[in-house]
């Protein structure tokens, strides 16, 4: 029963994530401040749910969830969402938040709708080492940094192209 409720909450979280991305797209198209604020608060709700699920998993298993690909995808999506919320609060760059959350949404959807993988406890017990956890966590954080660099470079190329075509507008600022 508990697992069924948790899977439904994950699905609700995915729906909220999708609505938030659509609202950011609406803000991009029509400069709608209400949509932007609502999208931010929906992202904050999704982040809260992801954080709660992450801590529940840590307490249930007694370890940090980075030992399998399935766990790593979830942690990666959580890191992307956390960094995008921080960037949104500090820099107020909506393009970056929008494109970063598209990447995060894709990975969260993969995690939620992929078939449940059973874990081999023998492999997990052999791999338990503090250095391994640090290494894997730093690798996932570097994936998040590479994702942000991809988003920033793509936005730079888009901005450069629009400047060359003299199509500069208030959307890119």
mmCIF file with all atom_site columns, C-alpha atoms in Angstrom:
data_model
loop_
_atom_site.group_PDB
_atom_site.id
_atom_site.type_symbol
_atom_site.label_atom_id
_atom_site.label_alt_id
_atom_site.label_comp_id
_atom_site.label_asym_id
_atom_site.label_entity_id
_atom_site.label_seq_id
_atom_site.pdbx_PDB_ins_code
_atom_site.Cartn_x
_atom_site.Cartn_y
_atom_site.Cartn_z
_atom_site.occupancy
_atom_site.B_iso_or_equiv
_atom_site.pdbx_formal_charge
_atom_site.auth_seq_id
_atom_site.auth_comp_id
_atom_site.auth_asym_id
_atom_site.auth_atom_id
_atom_site.pdbx_PDB_model_num
ATOM 1   C CA . UNK A 1 1   ? 0.000  0.000  0.000   1.00 0.00 ? 1   UNK A CA 1
ATOM 2   C CA . UNK A 1 2   ? 2.796  2.407  0.934   1.00 0.00 ? 2   UNK A CA 1
ATOM 3   C CA . UNK A 1 3   ? 4.653  1.706  -2.319  1.00 0.00 ? 3   UNK A CA 1
ATOM 4   C CA . UNK A 1 4   ? 1.494  2.352  -4.332  1.00 0.00 ? 4   UNK A CA 1
ATOM 5   C CA . UNK A 1 5   ? 0.981  5.729  -2.643  1.00 0.00 ? 5   UNK A CA 1
ATOM 6   C CA . UNK A 1 6   ? 4.632  6.632  -3.227  1.00 0.00 ? 6   UNK A CA 1
ATOM 7   C CA . UNK A 1 7   ? 4.439  5.752  -6.919  1.00 0.00 ? 7   UNK A CA 1
ATOM 8   C CA . UNK A 1 8   ? 1.283  7.867  -7.305  1.00 0.00 ? 8   UNK A CA 1
ATOM 9   C CA . UNK A 1 9   ? 3.009  10.775 -5.562  1.00 0.00 ? 9   UNK A CA 1
ATOM 10  C CA . UNK A 1 10  ? 5.903  10.416 -8.010  1.00 0.00 ? 10  UNK A CA 1
ATOM 11  C CA . UNK A 1 11  ? 3.436  10.587 -10.882 1.00 0.00 ? 11  UNK A CA 1
ATOM 12  C CA . UNK A 1 12  ? 1.802  13.702 -9.393  1.00 0.00 ? 12  UNK A CA 1
ATOM 13  C CA . UNK A 1 13  ? 5.267  15.203 -9.045  1.00 0.00 ? 13  UNK A CA 1
ATOM 14  C CA . UNK A 1 14  ? 5.954  14.529 -12.734 1.00 0.00 ? 14  UNK A CA 1
ATOM 15  C CA . UNK A 1 15  ? 2.669  16.214 -13.686 1.00 0.00 ? 15  UNK A CA 1
ATOM 16  C CA . UNK A 1 16  ? 3.530  19.269 -11.558 1.00 0.00 ? 16  UNK A CA 1
ATOM 17  C CA . UNK A 1 17  ? 6.983  19.347 -13.143 1.00 0.00 ? 17  UNK A CA 1
ATOM 18  C CA . UNK A 1 18  ? 5.446  19.279 -16.639 1.00 0.00 ? 18  UNK A CA 1
ATOM 19  C CA . UNK A 1 19  ? 2.954  22.027 -15.770 1.00 0.00 ? 19  UNK A CA 1
ATOM 20  C CA . UNK A 1 20  ? 5.798  24.145 -14.426 1.00 0.00 ? 20  UNK A CA 1
ATOM 21  C CA . UNK A 1 21  ? 7.778  23.740 -17.641 1.00 0.00 ? 21  UNK A CA 1
ATOM 22  C CA . UNK A 1 22  ? 4.711  24.625 -19.702 1.00 0.00 ? 22  UNK A CA 1
ATOM 23  C CA . UNK A 1 23  ? 4.167  27.739 -17.590 1.00 0.00 ? 23  UNK A CA 1
ATOM 24  C CA . UNK A 1 24  ? 7.797  28.772 -18.115 1.00 0.00 ? 24  UNK A CA 1
ATOM 25  C CA . UNK A 1 25  ? 7.237  28.291 -21.854 1.00 0.00 ? 25  UNK A CA 1
ATOM 26  C CA . UNK A 1 26  ? 4.083  30.430 -21.637 1.00 0.00 ? 26  UNK A CA 1
ATOM 27  C CA . UNK A 1 27  ? 6.098  33.120 -19.878 1.00 0.00 ? 27  UNK A CA 1
ATOM 28  C CA . UNK A 1 28  ? 8.723  32.889 -22.611 1.00 0.00 ? 28  UNK A CA 1
ATOM 29  C CA . UNK A 1 29  ? 6.115  33.317 -25.345 1.00 0.00 ? 29  UNK A CA 1
ATOM 30  C CA . UNK A 1 30  ? 3.896  35.995 -23.791 1.00 0.00 ? 30  UNK A CA 1
ATOM 31  C CA . UNK A 1 31  ? 5.957  37.619 -20.988 1.00 0.00 ? 31  UNK A CA 1
ATOM 32  C CA . UNK A 1 32  ? 3.405  36.487 -18.420 1.00 0.00 ? 32  UNK A CA 1
ATOM 33  C CA . UNK A 1 33  ? 4.705  37.262 -14.915 1.00 0.00 ? 33  UNK A CA 1
ATOM 34  C CA . UNK A 1 34  ? 1.890  35.321 -13.240 1.00 0.00 ? 34  UNK A CA 1
ATOM 35  C CA . UNK A 1 35  ? 2.862  32.209 -15.183 1.00 0.00 ? 35  UNK A CA 1
ATOM 36  C CA . UNK A 1 36  ? 6.503  32.750 -14.239 1.00 0.00 ? 36  UNK A CA 1
ATOM 37  C CA . UNK A 1 37  ? 5.757  33.021 -10.524 1.00 0.00 ? 37  UNK A CA 1
ATOM 38  C CA . UNK A 1 38  ? 3.395  30.057 -10.585 1.00 0.00 ? 38  UNK A CA 1
ATOM 39  C CA . UNK A 1 39  ? 5.999  28.003 -12.463 1.00 0.00 ? 39  UNK A CA 1
ATOM 40  C CA . UNK A 1 40  ? 8.620  28.897 -9.858  1.00 0.00 ? 40  UNK A CA 1
ATOM 41  C CA . UNK A 1 41  ? 6.372  27.859 -6.976  1.00 0.00 ? 41  UNK A CA 1
ATOM 42  C CA . UNK A 1 42  ? 5.422  24.624 -8.708  1.00 0.00 ? 42  UNK A CA 1
ATOM 43  C CA . UNK A 1 43  ? 9.134  23.912 -9.135  1.00 0.00 ? 43  UNK A CA 1
ATOM 44  C CA . UNK A 1 44  ? 9.623  24.628 -5.444  1.00 0.00 ? 44  UNK A CA 1
ATOM 45  C CA . UNK A 1 45  ? 6.868  22.115 -4.620  1.00 0.00 ? 45  UNK A CA 1
ATOM 46  C CA . UNK A 1 46  ? 8.475  19.534 -6.913  1.00 0.00 ? 46  UNK A CA 1
ATOM 47  C CA . UNK A 1 47  ? 11.847 20.172 -5.267  1.00 0.00 ? 47  UNK A CA 1
ATOM 48  C CA . UNK A 1 48  ? 10.270 19.729 -1.831  1.00 0.00 ? 48  UNK A CA 1
ATOM 49  C CA . UNK A 1 49  ? 8.691  16.441 -2.866  1.00 0.00 ? 49  UNK A CA 1
ATOM 50  C CA . UNK A 1 50  ? 11.939 15.213 -4.407  1.00 0.00 ? 50  UNK A CA 1
ATOM 51  C CA . UNK A 1 51  ? 13.865 16.167 -1.279  1.00 0.00 ? 51  UNK A CA 1
ATOM 52  C CA . UNK A 1 52  ? 11.370 14.368 0.955   1.00 0.00 ? 52  UNK A CA 1
ATOM 53  C CA . UNK A 1 53  ? 11.551 11.251 -1.239  1.00 0.00 ? 53  UNK A CA 1
ATOM 54  C CA . UNK A 1 54  ? 15.350 11.435 -1.245  1.00 0.00 ? 54  UNK A CA 1
ATOM 55  C CA . UNK A 1 55  ? 15.537 11.613 2.558   1.00 0.00 ? 55  UNK A CA 1
ATOM 56  C CA . UNK A 1 56  ? 12.953 8.853  2.931   1.00 0.00 ? 56  UNK A CA 1
ATOM 57  C CA . UNK A 1 57  ? 15.067 6.647  0.678   1.00 0.00 ? 57  UNK A CA 1
ATOM 58  C CA . UNK A 1 58  ? 18.209 7.452  2.667   1.00 0.00 ? 58  UNK A CA 1
ATOM 59  C CA . UNK A 1 59  ? 16.490 6.585  5.949   1.00 0.00 ? 59  UNK A CA 1
ATOM 60  C CA . UNK A 1 60  ? 14.937 3.408  4.552   1.00 0.00 ? 60  UNK A CA 1
ATOM 61  C CA . UNK A 1 61  ? 18.149 2.039  3.020   1.00 0.00 ? 61  UNK A CA 1
ATOM 62  C CA . UNK A 1 62  ? 20.634 3.596  5.417   1.00 0.00 ? 62  UNK A CA 1
ATOM 63  C CA . UNK A 1 63  ? 22.892 4.869  2.638   1.00 0.00 ? 63  UNK A CA 1
ATOM 64  C CA . UNK A 1 64  ? 23.152 7.655  0.096   1.00 0.00 ? 64  UNK A CA 1
ATOM 65  C CA . UNK A 1 65  ? 21.358 6.721  -3.145  1.00 0.00 ? 65  UNK A CA 1
ATOM 66  C CA . UNK A 1 66  ? 24.133 6.722  -5.732  1.00 0.00 ? 66  UNK A CA 1
ATOM 67  C CA . UNK A 1 67  ? 25.179 3.079  -6.043  1.00 0.00 ? 67  UNK A CA 1
ATOM 68  C CA . UNK A 1 68  ? 22.985 2.139  -9.002  1.00 0.00 ? 68  UNK A CA 1
ATOM 69  C CA . UNK A 1 69  ? 22.076 3.845  -12.241 1.00 0.00 ? 69  UNK A CA 1
ATOM 70  C CA . UNK A 1 70  ? 18.451 4.043  -11.125 1.00 0.00 ? 70  UNK A CA 1
ATOM 71  C CA . UNK A 1 71  ? 19.416 5.884  -7.924  1.00 0.00 ? 71  UNK A CA 1
ATOM 72  C CA . UNK A 1 72  ? 21.948 8.066  -9.727  1.00 0.00 ? 72  UNK A CA 1
ATOM 73  C CA . UNK A 1 73  ? 19.350 9.304  -12.203 1.00 0.00 ? 73  UNK A CA 1
ATOM 74  C CA . UNK A 1 74  ? 17.125 10.431 -9.348  1.00 0.00 ? 74  UNK A CA 1
ATOM 75  C CA . UNK A 1 75  ? 19.980 12.203 -7.574  1.00 0.00 ? 75  UNK A CA 1
ATOM 76  C CA . UNK A 1 76  ? 21.047 13.856 -10.850 1.00 0.00 ? 76  UNK A CA 1
ATOM 77  C CA . UNK A 1 77  ? 17.513 15.171 -11.472 1.00 0.00 ? 77  UNK A CA 1
ATOM 78  C CA . UNK A 1 78  ? 17.393 16.469 -7.896  1.00 0.00 ? 78  UNK A CA 1
ATOM 79  C CA . UNK A 1 79  ? 20.742 18.281 -8.293  1.00 0.00 ? 79  UNK A CA 1
ATOM 80  C CA . UNK A 1 80  ? 19.606 19.884 -11.562 1.00 0.00 ? 80  UNK A CA 1
ATOM 81  C CA . UNK A 1 81  ? 16.384 21.103 -9.980  1.00 0.00 ? 81  UNK A CA 1
ATOM 82  C CA . UNK A 1 82  ? 18.201 22.421 -6.906  1.00 0.00 ? 82  UNK A CA 1
ATOM 83  C CA . UNK A 1 83  ? 20.752 24.333 -8.972  1.00 0.00 ? 83  UNK A CA 1
ATOM 84  C CA . UNK A 1 84  ? 18.087 25.740 -11.293 1.00 0.00 ? 84  UNK A CA 1
ATOM 85  C CA . UNK A 1 85  ? 16.099 27.067 -8.319  1.00 0.00 ? 85  UNK A CA 1
ATOM 86  C CA . UNK A 1 86  ? 19.251 28.658 -6.892  1.00 0.00 ? 86  UNK A CA 1
ATOM 87  C CA . UNK A 1 87  ? 20.117 30.233 -10.245 1.00 0.00 ? 87  UNK A CA 1
ATOM 88  C CA . UNK A 1 88  ? 16.552 31.483 -10.615 1.00 0.00 ? 88  UNK A CA 1
ATOM 89  C CA . UNK A 1 89  ? 16.697 33.177 -7.211  1.00 0.00 ? 89  UNK A CA 1
ATOM 90  C CA . UNK A 1 90  ? 20.172 34.668 -7.649  1.00 0.00 ? 90  UNK A CA 1
ATOM 91  C CA . UNK A 1 91  ? 20.383 35.567 -11.346 1.00 0.00 ? 91  UNK A CA 1
ATOM 92  C CA . UNK A 1 92  ? 16.750 35.613 -12.525 1.00 0.00 ? 92  UNK A CA 1
ATOM 93  C CA . UNK A 1 93  ? 17.680 34.001 -15.859 1.00 0.00 ? 93  UNK A CA 1
ATOM 94  C CA . UNK A 1 94  ? 14.473 32.314 -16.955 1.00 0.00 ? 94  UNK A CA 1
ATOM 95  C CA . UNK A 1 95  ? 15.911 30.783 -20.133 1.00 0.00 ? 95  UNK A CA 1
ATOM 96  C CA . UNK A 1 96  ? 18.480 28.845 -18.165 1.00 0.00 ? 96  UNK A CA 1
ATOM 97  C CA . UNK A 1 97  ? 15.903 27.619 -15.678 1.00 0.00 ? 97  UNK A CA 1
ATOM 98  C CA . UNK A 1 98  ? 13.563 26.581 -18.491 1.00 0.00 ? 98  UNK A CA 1
ATOM 99  C CA . UNK A 1 99  ? 16.121 24.559 -20.450 1.00 0.00 ? 99  UNK A CA 1
ATOM 100 C CA . UNK A 1 100 ? 17.732 23.051 -17.360 1.00 0.00 ? 100 UNK A CA 1
ATOM 101 C CA . UNK A 1 101 ? 14.372 21.880 -16.101 1.00 0.00 ? 101 UNK A CA 1
ATOM 102 C CA . UNK A 1 102 ? 13.610 20.260 -19.438 1.00 0.00 ? 102 UNK A CA 1
ATOM 103 C CA . UNK A 1 103 ? 16.713 18.112 -18.912 1.00 0.00 ? 103 UNK A CA 1
ATOM 104 C CA . UNK A 1 104 ? 15.760 17.449 -15.296 1.00 0.00 ? 104 UNK A CA 1
ATOM 105 C CA . UNK A 1 105 ? 12.199 16.567 -16.283 1.00 0.00 ? 105 UNK A CA 1
ATOM 106 C CA . UNK A 1 106 ? 13.401 14.034 -18.841 1.00 0.00 ? 106 UNK A CA 1
ATOM 107 C CA . UNK A 1 107 ? 15.576 12.274 -16.275 1.00 0.00 ? 107 UNK A CA 1
ATOM 108 C CA . UNK A 1 108 ? 12.869 12.398 -13.615 1.00 0.00 ? 108 UNK A CA 1
ATOM 109 C CA . UNK A 1 109 ? 10.369 10.886 -16.060 1.00 0.00 ? 109 UNK A CA 1
ATOM 110 C CA . UNK A 1 110 ? 12.853 8.137  -16.917 1.00 0.00 ? 110 UNK A CA 1
ATOM 111 C CA . UNK A 1 111 ? 13.298 7.407  -13.216 1.00 0.00 ? 111 UNK A CA 1
ATOM 112 C CA . UNK A 1 112 ? 9.573  7.411  -12.458 1.00 0.00 ? 112 UNK A CA 1
ATOM 113 C CA . UNK A 1 113 ? 8.276  5.405  -15.399 1.00 0.00 ? 113 UNK A CA 1
ATOM 114 C CA . UNK A 1 114 ? 11.134 2.936  -15.840 1.00 0.00 ? 114 UNK A CA 1
ATOM 115 C CA . UNK A 1 115 ? 10.477 -0.575 -14.609 1.00 0.00 ? 115 UNK A CA 1
ATOM 116 C CA . UNK A 1 116 ? 11.504 -1.145 -11.017 1.00 0.00 ? 116 UNK A CA 1
ATOM 117 C CA . UNK A 1 117 ? 14.996 -2.561 -10.775 1.00 0.00 ? 117 UNK A CA 1
ATOM 118 C CA . UNK A 1 118 ? 15.905 -4.934 -8.016  1.00 0.00 ? 118 UNK A CA 1
ATOM 119 C CA . UNK A 1 119 ? 19.246 -4.257 -6.440  1.00 0.00 ? 119 UNK A CA 1
ATOM 120 C CA . UNK A 1 120 ? 21.895 -6.807 -5.787  1.00 0.00 ? 120 UNK A CA 1
ATOM 121 C CA . UNK A 1 121 ? 22.814 -6.414 -2.142  1.00 0.00 ? 121 UNK A CA 1
ATOM 122 C CA . UNK A 1 122 ? 26.015 -8.374 -2.700  1.00 0.00 ? 122 UNK A CA 1
ATOM 123 C CA . UNK A 1 123 ? 27.323 -5.738 -5.098  1.00 0.00 ? 123 UNK A CA 1
ATOM 124 C CA . UNK A 1 124 ? 26.156 -2.906 -2.845  1.00 0.00 ? 124 UNK A CA 1
ATOM 125 C CA . UNK A 1 125 ? 27.879 -4.410 0.171   1.00 0.00 ? 125 UNK A CA 1
ATOM 126 C CA . UNK A 1 126 ? 31.143 -4.812 -1.722  1.00 0.00 ? 126 UNK A CA 1
ATOM 127 C CA . UNK A 1 127 ? 31.065 -1.262 -3.016  1.00 0.00 ? 127 UNK A CA 1
ATOM 128 C CA . UNK A 1 128 ? 30.424 0.414  0.316   1.00 0.00 ? 128 UNK A CA 1
ATOM 129 C CA . UNK A 1 129 ? 33.328 2.739  0.819   1.00 0.00 ? 129 UNK A CA 1
ATOM 130 C CA . UNK A 1 130 ? 33.434 6.399  1.748   1.00 0.00 ? 130 UNK A CA 1
ATOM 131 C CA . UNK A 1 131 ? 35.754 7.197  -1.122  1.00 0.00 ? 131 UNK A CA 1
ATOM 132 C CA . UNK A 1 132 ? 33.413 5.501  -3.556  1.00 0.00 ? 132 UNK A CA 1
ATOM 133 C CA . UNK A 1 133 ? 30.447 7.535  -2.333  1.00 0.00 ? 133 UNK A CA 1
ATOM 134 C CA . UNK A 1 134 ? 32.474 10.730 -2.627  1.00 0.00 ? 134 UNK A CA 1
ATOM 135 C CA . UNK A 1 135 ? 33.641 9.772  -6.111  1.00 0.00 ? 135 UNK A CA 1
ATOM 136 C CA . UNK A 1 136 ? 30.158 8.910  -7.382  1.00 0.00 ? 136 UNK A CA 1
ATOM 137 C CA . UNK A 1 137 ? 28.592 11.997 -5.820  1.00 0.00 ? 137 UNK A CA 1
ATOM 138 C CA . UNK A 1 138 ? 31.228 14.256 -7.360  1.00 0.00 ? 138 UNK A CA 1
ATOM 139 C CA . UNK A 1 139 ? 30.724 12.571 -10.737 1.00 0.00 ? 139 UNK A CA 1
ATOM 140 C CA . UNK A 1 140 ? 26.976 13.226 -10.602 1.00 0.00 ? 140 UNK A CA 1
ATOM 141 C CA . UNK A 1 141 ? 27.593 16.840 -9.570  1.00 0.00 ? 141 UNK A CA 1
ATOM 142 C CA . UNK A 1 142 ? 29.966 17.197 -12.515 1.00 0.00 ? 142 UNK A CA 1
ATOM 143 C CA . UNK A 1 143 ? 27.239 15.837 -14.811 1.00 0.00 ? 143 UNK A CA 1
ATOM 144 C CA . UNK A 1 144 ? 25.010 18.614 -13.502 1.00 0.00 ? 144 UNK A CA 1
ATOM 145 C CA . UNK A 1 145 ? 27.761 21.164 -14.186 1.00 0.00 ? 145 UNK A CA 1
ATOM 146 C CA . UNK A 1 146 ? 28.151 19.828 -17.730 1.00 0.00 ? 146 UNK A CA 1
ATOM 147 C CA . UNK A 1 147 ? 24.388 20.072 -18.209 1.00 0.00 ? 147 UNK A CA 1
ATOM 148 C CA . UNK A 1 148 ? 24.479 23.715 -17.157 1.00 0.00 ? 148 UNK A CA 1
ATOM 149 C CA . UNK A 1 149 ? 27.417 24.397 -19.456 1.00 0.00 ? 149 UNK A CA 1
ATOM 150 C CA . UNK A 1 150 ? 25.437 22.826 -22.306 1.00 0.00 ? 150 UNK A CA 1
ATOM 151 C CA . UNK A 1 151 ? 22.454 25.060 -21.554 1.00 0.00 ? 151 UNK A CA 1
ATOM 152 C CA . UNK A 1 152 ? 24.602 28.192 -21.267 1.00 0.00 ? 152 UNK A CA 1
ATOM 153 C CA . UNK A 1 153 ? 26.505 27.474 -24.483 1.00 0.00 ? 153 UNK A CA 1
ATOM 154 C CA . UNK A 1 154 ? 23.291 26.710 -26.379 1.00 0.00 ? 154 UNK A CA 1
ATOM 155 C CA . UNK A 1 155 ? 21.775 29.976 -25.192 1.00 0.00 ? 155 UNK A CA 1
ATOM 156 C CA . UNK A 1 156 ? 24.953 31.797 -26.190 1.00 0.00 ? 156 UNK A CA 1
ATOM 157 C CA . UNK A 1 157 ? 24.779 30.356 -29.707 1.00 0.00 ? 157 UNK A CA 1
ATOM 158 C CA . UNK A 1 158 ? 21.085 31.250 -29.966 1.00 0.00 ? 158 UNK A CA 1
ATOM 159 C CA . UNK A 1 159 ? 21.770 34.785 -28.787 1.00 0.00 ? 159 UNK A CA 1
ATOM 160 C CA . UNK A 1 160 ? 24.690 35.144 -31.209 1.00 0.00 ? 160 UNK A CA 1
ATOM 161 C CA . UNK A 1 161 ? 22.564 33.935 -34.121 1.00 0.00 ? 161 UNK A CA 1
ATOM 162 C CA . UNK A 1 162 ? 19.711 36.298 -33.286 1.00 0.00 ? 162 UNK A CA 1
ATOM 163 C CA . UNK A 1 163 ? 22.106 39.219 -32.903 1.00 0.00 ? 163 UNK A CA 1
ATOM 164 C CA . UNK A 1 164 ? 23.637 38.501 -36.320 1.00 0.00 ? 164 UNK A CA 1
ATOM 165 C CA . UNK A 1 165 ? 20.159 38.351 -37.850 1.00 0.00 ? 165 UNK A CA 1
ATOM 166 C CA . UNK A 1 166 ? 19.250 41.590 -36.037 1.00 0.00 ? 166 UNK A CA 1
ATOM 167 C CA . UNK A 1 167 ? 16.325 39.913 -34.302 1.00 0.00 ? 167 UNK A CA 1
ATOM 168 C CA . UNK A 1 168 ? 17.253 41.087 -30.837 1.00 0.00 ? 168 UNK A CA 1
ATOM 169 C CA . UNK A 1 169 ? 14.277 41.494 -28.573 1.00 0.00 ? 169 UNK A CA 1
ATOM 170 C CA . UNK A 1 170 ? 13.237 41.659 -24.962 1.00 0.00 ? 170 UNK A CA 1
ATOM 171 C CA . UNK A 1 171 ? 12.802 37.872 -24.845 1.00 0.00 ? 171 UNK A CA 1
ATOM 172 C CA . UNK A 1 172 ? 16.525 37.274 -24.618 1.00 0.00 ? 172 UNK A CA 1
ATOM 173 C CA . UNK A 1 173 ? 17.159 39.690 -21.835 1.00 0.00 ? 173 UNK A CA 1
#
